[in-house]
């Protein structure tokens, strides 16, 4: 793990957007398509805003998909897809191909196979951006989640449904092996509490601190 510390969030967001843009451009120099896997939540919003306006990126050759999604319709305020469409898939970036992690089904289990087939052609992930909770979850790999052990296993499927006490609704998440296979991984955190949690994770098992599954080759970007 590499830890990059910034004096403030604005500088972090600008630098991270530059790095992601550069890495996607490099991926497109050697491949016909590149994939960009992104988190939900409000923290990465400024990074998305900056990336969305990058006219130098050939967005039509970039496929965007989420790390995880809440099992709610896209018009729900809690939908990660809704956030991505508002903050990232606008302006020049509207030309990107978006692969959803939600379908109109009562349970995530009912659509798992079809959604996984949509993701598989875009693996390995070219550039992966993750967040981290103070409870040391990343994507929807929550400590104590019902299928965490399966999601962390070497032979885990691409996608799994996930339910956890800390999650307000069922989730669907990429598994640890898929996240670990990314060619470039960035983790975005802000605030003293999350920095302390990150350091605490080193003394815990991966079941207690699922973020440990992706820390190996990741660059963690932190600002107060």
PDB file of C-alpha atoms in Angstrom:
ATOM      1  CA  UNK A   1       0.000   0.000   0.000  1.00  0.00           C
ATOM      2  CA  UNK A   2       1.135   3.518  -0.844  1.00  0.00           C
ATOM      3  CA  UNK A   3      -0.290   6.382   1.195  1.00  0.00           C
ATOM      4  CA  UNK A   4      -0.421   9.848  -0.353  1.00  0.00           C
ATOM      5  CA  UNK A   5      -1.324  12.640   2.017  1.00  0.00           C
ATOM      6  CA  UNK A   6      -2.594  15.998   0.768  1.00  0.00           C
ATOM      7  CA  UNK A   7      -2.935  19.305   2.610  1.00  0.00           C
ATOM      8  CA  UNK A   8      -6.616  19.626   1.679  1.00  0.00           C
ATOM      9  CA  UNK A   9      -9.405  17.840  -0.154  1.00  0.00           C
ATOM     10  CA  UNK A  10      -9.354  20.172  -3.150  1.00  0.00           C
ATOM     11  CA  UNK A  11      -5.762  19.314  -3.971  1.00  0.00           C
ATOM     12  CA  UNK A  12      -6.475  15.610  -3.445  1.00  0.00           C
ATOM     13  CA  UNK A  13      -9.435  15.635  -5.836  1.00  0.00           C
ATOM     14  CA  UNK A  14      -7.516  17.531  -8.520  1.00  0.00           C
ATOM     15  CA  UNK A  15      -4.472  15.271  -8.322  1.00  0.00           C
ATOM     16  CA  UNK A  16      -6.541  12.092  -8.268  1.00  0.00           C
ATOM     17  CA  UNK A  17      -8.599  13.192 -11.280  1.00  0.00           C
ATOM     18  CA  UNK A  18      -5.360  13.887 -13.166  1.00  0.00           C
ATOM     19  CA  UNK A  19      -3.960  10.456 -12.301  1.00  0.00           C
ATOM     20  CA  UNK A  20      -7.113   8.611 -13.310  1.00  0.00           C
ATOM     21  CA  UNK A  21      -7.352  10.534 -16.576  1.00  0.00           C
ATOM     22  CA  UNK A  22      -3.716   9.755 -17.353  1.00  0.00           C
ATOM     23  CA  UNK A  23      -4.107   6.059 -16.552  1.00  0.00           C
ATOM     24  CA  UNK A  24      -7.232   5.704 -18.693  1.00  0.00           C
ATOM     25  CA  UNK A  25      -5.459   7.455 -21.561  1.00  0.00           C
ATOM     26  CA  UNK A  26      -2.482   5.095 -21.233  1.00  0.00           C
ATOM     27  CA  UNK A  27      -4.807   2.083 -21.186  1.00  0.00           C
ATOM     28  CA  UNK A  28      -6.401   3.262 -24.433  1.00  0.00           C
ATOM     29  CA  UNK A  29      -2.998   3.532 -26.075  1.00  0.00           C
ATOM     30  CA  UNK A  30      -2.563  -0.240 -25.869  1.00  0.00           C
ATOM     31  CA  UNK A  31      -6.175  -1.490 -25.811  1.00  0.00           C
ATOM     32  CA  UNK A  32      -9.272  -0.759 -27.848  1.00  0.00           C
ATOM     33  CA  UNK A  33     -11.318  -0.272 -24.682  1.00  0.00           C
ATOM     34  CA  UNK A  34     -10.641   0.685 -21.047  1.00  0.00           C
ATOM     35  CA  UNK A  35     -12.762   0.120 -17.960  1.00  0.00           C
ATOM     36  CA  UNK A  36     -13.246   2.494 -15.043  1.00  0.00           C
ATOM     37  CA  UNK A  37     -14.826   1.038 -11.900  1.00  0.00           C
ATOM     38  CA  UNK A  38     -16.156   3.610  -9.452  1.00  0.00           C
ATOM     39  CA  UNK A  39     -17.654   3.888  -5.956  1.00  0.00           C
ATOM     40  CA  UNK A  40     -20.926   5.462  -4.964  1.00  0.00           C
ATOM     41  CA  UNK A  41     -21.308   7.948  -2.142  1.00  0.00           C
ATOM     42  CA  UNK A  42     -20.717  11.688  -2.160  1.00  0.00           C
ATOM     43  CA  UNK A  43     -16.974  11.786  -1.338  1.00  0.00           C
ATOM     44  CA  UNK A  44     -15.699  11.124  -4.893  1.00  0.00           C
ATOM     45  CA  UNK A  45     -18.172  13.605  -6.415  1.00  0.00           C
ATOM     46  CA  UNK A  46     -15.572  16.337  -7.070  1.00  0.00           C
ATOM     47  CA  UNK A  47     -13.307  13.798  -8.813  1.00  0.00           C
ATOM     48  CA  UNK A  48     -16.214  12.813 -11.057  1.00  0.00           C
ATOM     49  CA  UNK A  49     -17.017  16.456 -11.794  1.00  0.00           C
ATOM     50  CA  UNK A  50     -13.443  17.079 -12.941  1.00  0.00           C
ATOM     51  CA  UNK A  51     -13.228  13.910 -15.004  1.00  0.00           C
ATOM     52  CA  UNK A  52     -16.574  14.482 -16.716  1.00  0.00           C
ATOM     53  CA  UNK A  53     -15.225  17.582 -18.431  1.00  0.00           C
ATOM     54  CA  UNK A  54     -12.064  15.970 -19.792  1.00  0.00           C
ATOM     55  CA  UNK A  55     -12.376  16.366 -23.562  1.00  0.00           C
ATOM     56  CA  UNK A  56      -8.933  14.786 -24.035  1.00  0.00           C
ATOM     57  CA  UNK A  57     -10.290  11.389 -22.955  1.00  0.00           C
ATOM     58  CA  UNK A  58     -11.891   9.213 -25.623  1.00  0.00           C
ATOM     59  CA  UNK A  59     -14.904   8.511 -23.457  1.00  0.00           C
ATOM     60  CA  UNK A  60     -16.606   6.481 -26.190  1.00  0.00           C
ATOM     61  CA  UNK A  61     -13.911   3.833 -25.613  1.00  0.00           C
ATOM     62  CA  UNK A  62     -14.318   3.808 -21.814  1.00  0.00           C
ATOM     63  CA  UNK A  63     -16.731   1.541 -19.959  1.00  0.00           C
ATOM     64  CA  UNK A  64     -17.871   2.700 -16.511  1.00  0.00           C
ATOM     65  CA  UNK A  65     -19.401   0.492 -13.832  1.00  0.00           C
ATOM     66  CA  UNK A  66     -19.837   0.595 -10.071  1.00  0.00           C
ATOM     67  CA  UNK A  67     -17.962  -1.272  -7.333  1.00  0.00           C
ATOM     68  CA  UNK A  68     -21.332  -1.995  -5.766  1.00  0.00           C
ATOM     69  CA  UNK A  69     -24.932  -0.881  -5.815  1.00  0.00           C
ATOM     70  CA  UNK A  70     -27.833  -0.626  -3.410  1.00  0.00           C
ATOM     71  CA  UNK A  71     -30.786  -2.708  -4.591  1.00  0.00           C
ATOM     72  CA  UNK A  72     -33.041   0.283  -5.181  1.00  0.00           C
ATOM     73  CA  UNK A  73     -34.468   1.740  -8.415  1.00  0.00           C
ATOM     74  CA  UNK A  74     -32.384   4.319 -10.230  1.00  0.00           C
ATOM     75  CA  UNK A  75     -34.813   7.102  -9.306  1.00  0.00           C
ATOM     76  CA  UNK A  76     -34.181   6.484  -5.592  1.00  0.00           C
ATOM     77  CA  UNK A  77     -32.077   9.128  -3.802  1.00  0.00           C
ATOM     78  CA  UNK A  78     -29.979   6.203  -2.478  1.00  0.00           C
ATOM     79  CA  UNK A  79     -29.106   4.859  -5.922  1.00  0.00           C
ATOM     80  CA  UNK A  80     -25.404   4.954  -6.740  1.00  0.00           C
ATOM     81  CA  UNK A  81     -26.299   4.805 -10.432  1.00  0.00           C
ATOM     82  CA  UNK A  82     -28.292   8.012 -10.062  1.00  0.00           C
ATOM     83  CA  UNK A  83     -25.273   9.726  -8.519  1.00  0.00           C
ATOM     84  CA  UNK A  84     -22.929   8.511 -11.275  1.00  0.00           C
ATOM     85  CA  UNK A  85     -25.269   9.773 -13.977  1.00  0.00           C
ATOM     86  CA  UNK A  86     -25.481  13.172 -12.277  1.00  0.00           C
ATOM     87  CA  UNK A  87     -21.786  13.646 -11.481  1.00  0.00           C
ATOM     88  CA  UNK A  88     -19.724  11.577 -13.942  1.00  0.00           C
ATOM     89  CA  UNK A  89     -21.728  10.611 -17.034  1.00  0.00           C
ATOM     90  CA  UNK A  90     -22.331  14.195 -18.162  1.00  0.00           C
ATOM     91  CA  UNK A  91     -20.706  16.481 -20.718  1.00  0.00           C
ATOM     92  CA  UNK A  92     -17.946  14.719 -22.673  1.00  0.00           C
ATOM     93  CA  UNK A  93     -18.136  11.695 -20.342  1.00  0.00           C
ATOM     94  CA  UNK A  94     -21.747  11.085 -21.389  1.00  0.00           C
ATOM     95  CA  UNK A  95     -20.253   9.195 -24.359  1.00  0.00           C
ATOM     96  CA  UNK A  96     -18.918   6.470 -22.035  1.00  0.00           C
ATOM     97  CA  UNK A  97     -20.512   3.034 -21.985  1.00  0.00           C
ATOM     98  CA  UNK A  98     -22.261   2.432 -18.659  1.00  0.00           C
ATOM     99  CA  UNK A  99     -22.870  -1.114 -17.385  1.00  0.00           C
ATOM    100  CA  UNK A 100     -25.452  -1.192 -14.564  1.00  0.00           C
ATOM    101  CA  UNK A 101     -25.412  -3.260 -11.387  1.00  0.00           C
ATOM    102  CA  UNK A 102     -29.168  -3.026 -10.959  1.00  0.00           C
ATOM    103  CA  UNK A 103     -32.107  -4.554 -12.795  1.00  0.00           C
ATOM    104  CA  UNK A 104     -35.841  -4.487 -12.175  1.00  0.00           C
ATOM    105  CA  UNK A 105     -36.122  -7.513  -9.927  1.00  0.00           C
ATOM    106  CA  UNK A 106     -37.353  -7.969  -6.392  1.00  0.00           C
ATOM    107  CA  UNK A 107     -34.046  -9.396  -5.123  1.00  0.00           C
ATOM    108  CA  UNK A 108     -30.449  -9.056  -6.375  1.00  0.00           C
ATOM    109  CA  UNK A 109     -30.268 -12.854  -6.588  1.00  0.00           C
ATOM    110  CA  UNK A 110     -32.907 -12.759  -9.337  1.00  0.00           C
ATOM    111  CA  UNK A 111     -30.679 -10.735 -11.684  1.00  0.00           C
ATOM    112  CA  UNK A 112     -27.180 -11.761 -10.582  1.00  0.00           C
ATOM    113  CA  UNK A 113     -26.252 -13.949 -13.536  1.00  0.00           C
ATOM    114  CA  UNK A 114     -27.349 -11.470 -16.204  1.00  0.00           C
ATOM    115  CA  UNK A 115     -25.606  -8.550 -14.477  1.00  0.00           C
ATOM    116  CA  UNK A 116     -22.387 -10.545 -14.114  1.00  0.00           C
ATOM    117  CA  UNK A 117     -22.409 -11.332 -17.840  1.00  0.00           C
ATOM    118  CA  UNK A 118     -22.491  -7.597 -18.508  1.00  0.00           C
ATOM    119  CA  UNK A 119     -19.373  -7.025 -16.416  1.00  0.00           C
ATOM    120  CA  UNK A 120     -17.205  -9.951 -17.543  1.00  0.00           C
ATOM    121  CA  UNK A 121     -16.208  -8.537 -20.978  1.00  0.00           C
ATOM    122  CA  UNK A 122     -14.710  -5.484 -19.243  1.00  0.00           C
ATOM    123  CA  UNK A 123     -12.369  -7.350 -16.916  1.00  0.00           C
ATOM    124  CA  UNK A 124      -9.703  -6.947 -15.754  1.00  0.00           C
ATOM    125  CA  UNK A 125     -10.560  -3.456 -14.561  1.00  0.00           C
ATOM    126  CA  UNK A 126      -8.224  -0.862 -16.088  1.00  0.00           C
ATOM    127  CA  UNK A 127      -8.626   1.735 -13.330  1.00  0.00           C
ATOM    128  CA  UNK A 128     -10.352   1.042 -10.011  1.00  0.00           C
ATOM    129  CA  UNK A 129     -11.439   3.774  -7.612  1.00  0.00           C
ATOM    130  CA  UNK A 130     -12.679   2.644  -4.213  1.00  0.00           C
ATOM    131  CA  UNK A 131     -13.897   4.269  -1.035  1.00  0.00           C
ATOM    132  CA  UNK A 132     -13.588   2.975   2.516  1.00  0.00           C
ATOM    133  CA  UNK A 133     -15.916   3.228   5.481  1.00  0.00           C
ATOM    134  CA  UNK A 134     -14.835   3.882   9.045  1.00  0.00           C
ATOM    135  CA  UNK A 135     -15.906   0.271   9.695  1.00  0.00           C
ATOM    136  CA  UNK A 136     -13.235  -0.772   7.131  1.00  0.00           C
ATOM    137  CA  UNK A 137     -15.665  -1.915   4.441  1.00  0.00           C
ATOM    138  CA  UNK A 138     -14.999  -1.273   0.780  1.00  0.00           C
ATOM    139  CA  UNK A 139     -17.443  -1.775  -2.079  1.00  0.00           C
ATOM    140  CA  UNK A 140     -20.158  -3.749  -0.210  1.00  0.00           C
ATOM    141  CA  UNK A 141     -17.678  -6.038   1.507  1.00  0.00           C
ATOM    142  CA  UNK A 142     -18.871  -5.280   5.046  1.00  0.00           C
ATOM    143  CA  UNK A 143     -17.489  -6.859   8.226  1.00  0.00           C
ATOM    144  CA  UNK A 144     -20.059  -9.381   9.351  1.00  0.00           C
ATOM    145  CA  UNK A 145     -21.946  -9.443   6.031  1.00  0.00           C
ATOM    146  CA  UNK A 146     -23.829 -12.616   5.227  1.00  0.00           C
ATOM    147  CA  UNK A 147     -21.680 -13.695   2.254  1.00  0.00           C
ATOM    148  CA  UNK A 148     -18.407 -11.984   3.089  1.00  0.00           C
ATOM    149  CA  UNK A 149     -16.366 -15.212   3.291  1.00  0.00           C
ATOM    150  CA  UNK A 150     -17.589 -16.251  -0.146  1.00  0.00           C
ATOM    151  CA  UNK A 151     -16.829 -12.805  -1.599  1.00  0.00           C
ATOM    152  CA  UNK A 152     -13.272 -12.935  -0.223  1.00  0.00           C
ATOM    153  CA  UNK A 153     -12.505 -16.438  -1.462  1.00  0.00           C
ATOM    154  CA  UNK A 154     -10.158 -17.019  -4.399  1.00  0.00           C
ATOM    155  CA  UNK A 155     -12.919 -18.696  -6.421  1.00  0.00           C
ATOM    156  CA  UNK A 156     -15.603 -16.095  -5.733  1.00  0.00           C
ATOM    157  CA  UNK A 157     -17.965 -15.235  -8.601  1.00  0.00           C
ATOM    158  CA  UNK A 158     -17.783 -11.848 -10.280  1.00  0.00           C
ATOM    159  CA  UNK A 159     -20.803 -10.487  -8.411  1.00  0.00           C
ATOM    160  CA  UNK A 160     -22.519 -11.406  -5.174  1.00  0.00           C
ATOM    161  CA  UNK A 161     -25.604 -10.212  -3.332  1.00  0.00           C
ATOM    162  CA  UNK A 162     -24.690  -8.897   0.098  1.00  0.00           C
ATOM    163  CA  UNK A 163     -26.660  -8.119   3.220  1.00  0.00           C
ATOM    164  CA  UNK A 164     -25.183  -6.563   6.330  1.00  0.00           C
ATOM    165  CA  UNK A 165     -26.373  -4.897   9.503  1.00  0.00           C
ATOM    166  CA  UNK A 166     -24.569  -1.718   8.443  1.00  0.00           C
ATOM    167  CA  UNK A 167     -26.390  -1.632   5.088  1.00  0.00           C
ATOM    168  CA  UNK A 168     -29.940  -0.313   4.970  1.00  0.00           C
ATOM    169  CA  UNK A 169     -30.946  -2.444   1.993  1.00  0.00           C
ATOM    170  CA  UNK A 170     -29.639  -5.465   0.069  1.00  0.00           C
ATOM    171  CA  UNK A 171     -26.558  -4.759  -2.025  1.00  0.00           C
ATOM    172  CA  UNK A 172     -24.796  -6.214  -5.020  1.00  0.00           C
ATOM    173  CA  UNK A 173     -21.007  -6.079  -5.032  1.00  0.00           C
ATOM    174  CA  UNK A 174     -17.986  -7.034  -7.055  1.00  0.00           C
ATOM    175  CA  UNK A 175     -16.045  -9.785  -5.326  1.00  0.00           C
ATOM    176  CA  UNK A 176     -12.559  -9.429  -3.866  1.00  0.00           C
ATOM    177  CA  UNK A 177     -10.803 -11.348  -6.709  1.00  0.00           C
ATOM    178  CA  UNK A 178     -12.328  -9.014  -9.307  1.00  0.00           C
ATOM    179  CA  UNK A 179     -11.217  -5.956  -7.342  1.00  0.00           C
ATOM    180  CA  UNK A 180      -7.772  -7.451  -6.763  1.00  0.00           C
ATOM    181  CA  UNK A 181      -7.363  -8.030 -10.493  1.00  0.00           C
ATOM    182  CA  UNK A 182      -7.533  -4.322 -11.342  1.00  0.00           C
ATOM    183  CA  UNK A 183      -4.492  -2.995 -13.189  1.00  0.00           C
ATOM    184  CA  UNK A 184      -4.490   0.210 -11.141  1.00  0.00           C
ATOM    185  CA  UNK A 185      -6.205   0.760  -7.795  1.00  0.00           C
ATOM    186  CA  UNK A 186      -6.890   4.016  -5.930  1.00  0.00           C
ATOM    187  CA  UNK A 187      -8.649   4.339  -2.571  1.00  0.00           C
ATOM    188  CA  UNK A 188     -10.071   7.727  -1.608  1.00  0.00           C
ATOM    189  CA  UNK A 189     -10.546   8.645   2.057  1.00  0.00           C
ATOM    190  CA  UNK A 190     -10.885  11.903   3.955  1.00  0.00           C
ATOM    191  CA  UNK A 191     -10.847  12.846   7.630  1.00  0.00           C
ATOM    192  CA  UNK A 192      -8.801  11.826  10.643  1.00  0.00           C
ATOM    193  CA  UNK A 193     -11.203   9.039  11.638  1.00  0.00           C
ATOM    194  CA  UNK A 194     -10.743   7.141   8.392  1.00  0.00           C
ATOM    195  CA  UNK A 195      -6.976   7.575   8.463  1.00  0.00           C
ATOM    196  CA  UNK A 196      -6.917   6.101  11.962  1.00  0.00           C
ATOM    197  CA  UNK A 197      -9.159   3.264  10.788  1.00  0.00           C
ATOM    198  CA  UNK A 198      -6.830   2.550   7.877  1.00  0.00           C
ATOM    199  CA  UNK A 199      -3.856   2.208  10.225  1.00  0.00           C
ATOM    200  CA  UNK A 200      -5.928   0.036  12.546  1.00  0.00           C
ATOM    201  CA  UNK A 201      -6.758  -2.314   9.666  1.00  0.00           C
ATOM    202  CA  UNK A 202      -3.164  -3.526   9.509  1.00  0.00           C
ATOM    203  CA  UNK A 203      -3.600  -5.376  12.786  1.00  0.00           C
ATOM    204  CA  UNK A 204      -6.889  -7.025  11.844  1.00  0.00           C
ATOM    205  CA  UNK A 205      -7.888 -10.018   9.745  1.00  0.00           C
ATOM    206  CA  UNK A 206      -9.396  -9.474   6.296  1.00  0.00           C
ATOM    207  CA  UNK A 207     -12.767 -10.619   7.665  1.00  0.00           C
ATOM    208  CA  UNK A 208     -12.581  -7.895  10.319  1.00  0.00           C
ATOM    209  CA  UNK A 209     -11.228  -5.333   7.852  1.00  0.00           C
ATOM    210  CA  UNK A 210     -12.349  -6.276   4.314  1.00  0.00           C
ATOM    211  CA  UNK A 211     -10.486  -3.298   2.842  1.00  0.00           C
ATOM    212  CA  UNK A 212      -7.321  -5.286   3.482  1.00  0.00           C
ATOM    213  CA  UNK A 213      -8.256  -7.481   0.512  1.00  0.00           C
ATOM    214  CA  UNK A 214      -7.418  -4.605  -1.861  1.00  0.00           C
ATOM    215  CA  UNK A 215      -4.668  -2.711  -0.041  1.00  0.00           C
ATOM    216  CA  UNK A 216      -1.721  -4.655  -1.442  1.00  0.00           C
ATOM    217  CA  UNK A 217      -1.063  -2.732  -4.672  1.00  0.00           C
ATOM    218  CA  UNK A 218      -3.372   0.197  -3.965  1.00  0.00           C
ATOM    219  CA  UNK A 219      -2.553   3.868  -3.628  1.00  0.00           C
ATOM    220  CA  UNK A 220      -4.538   5.436  -0.795  1.00  0.00           C
ATOM    221  CA  UNK A 221      -5.245   9.151  -1.203  1.00  0.00           C
ATOM    222  CA  UNK A 222      -6.023  11.000   2.029  1.00  0.00           C
ATOM    223  CA  UNK A 223      -6.741  14.563   3.058  1.00  0.00           C
ATOM    224  CA  UNK A 224      -7.982  15.993   6.366  1.00  0.00           C
TER     225      UNK A 224
END
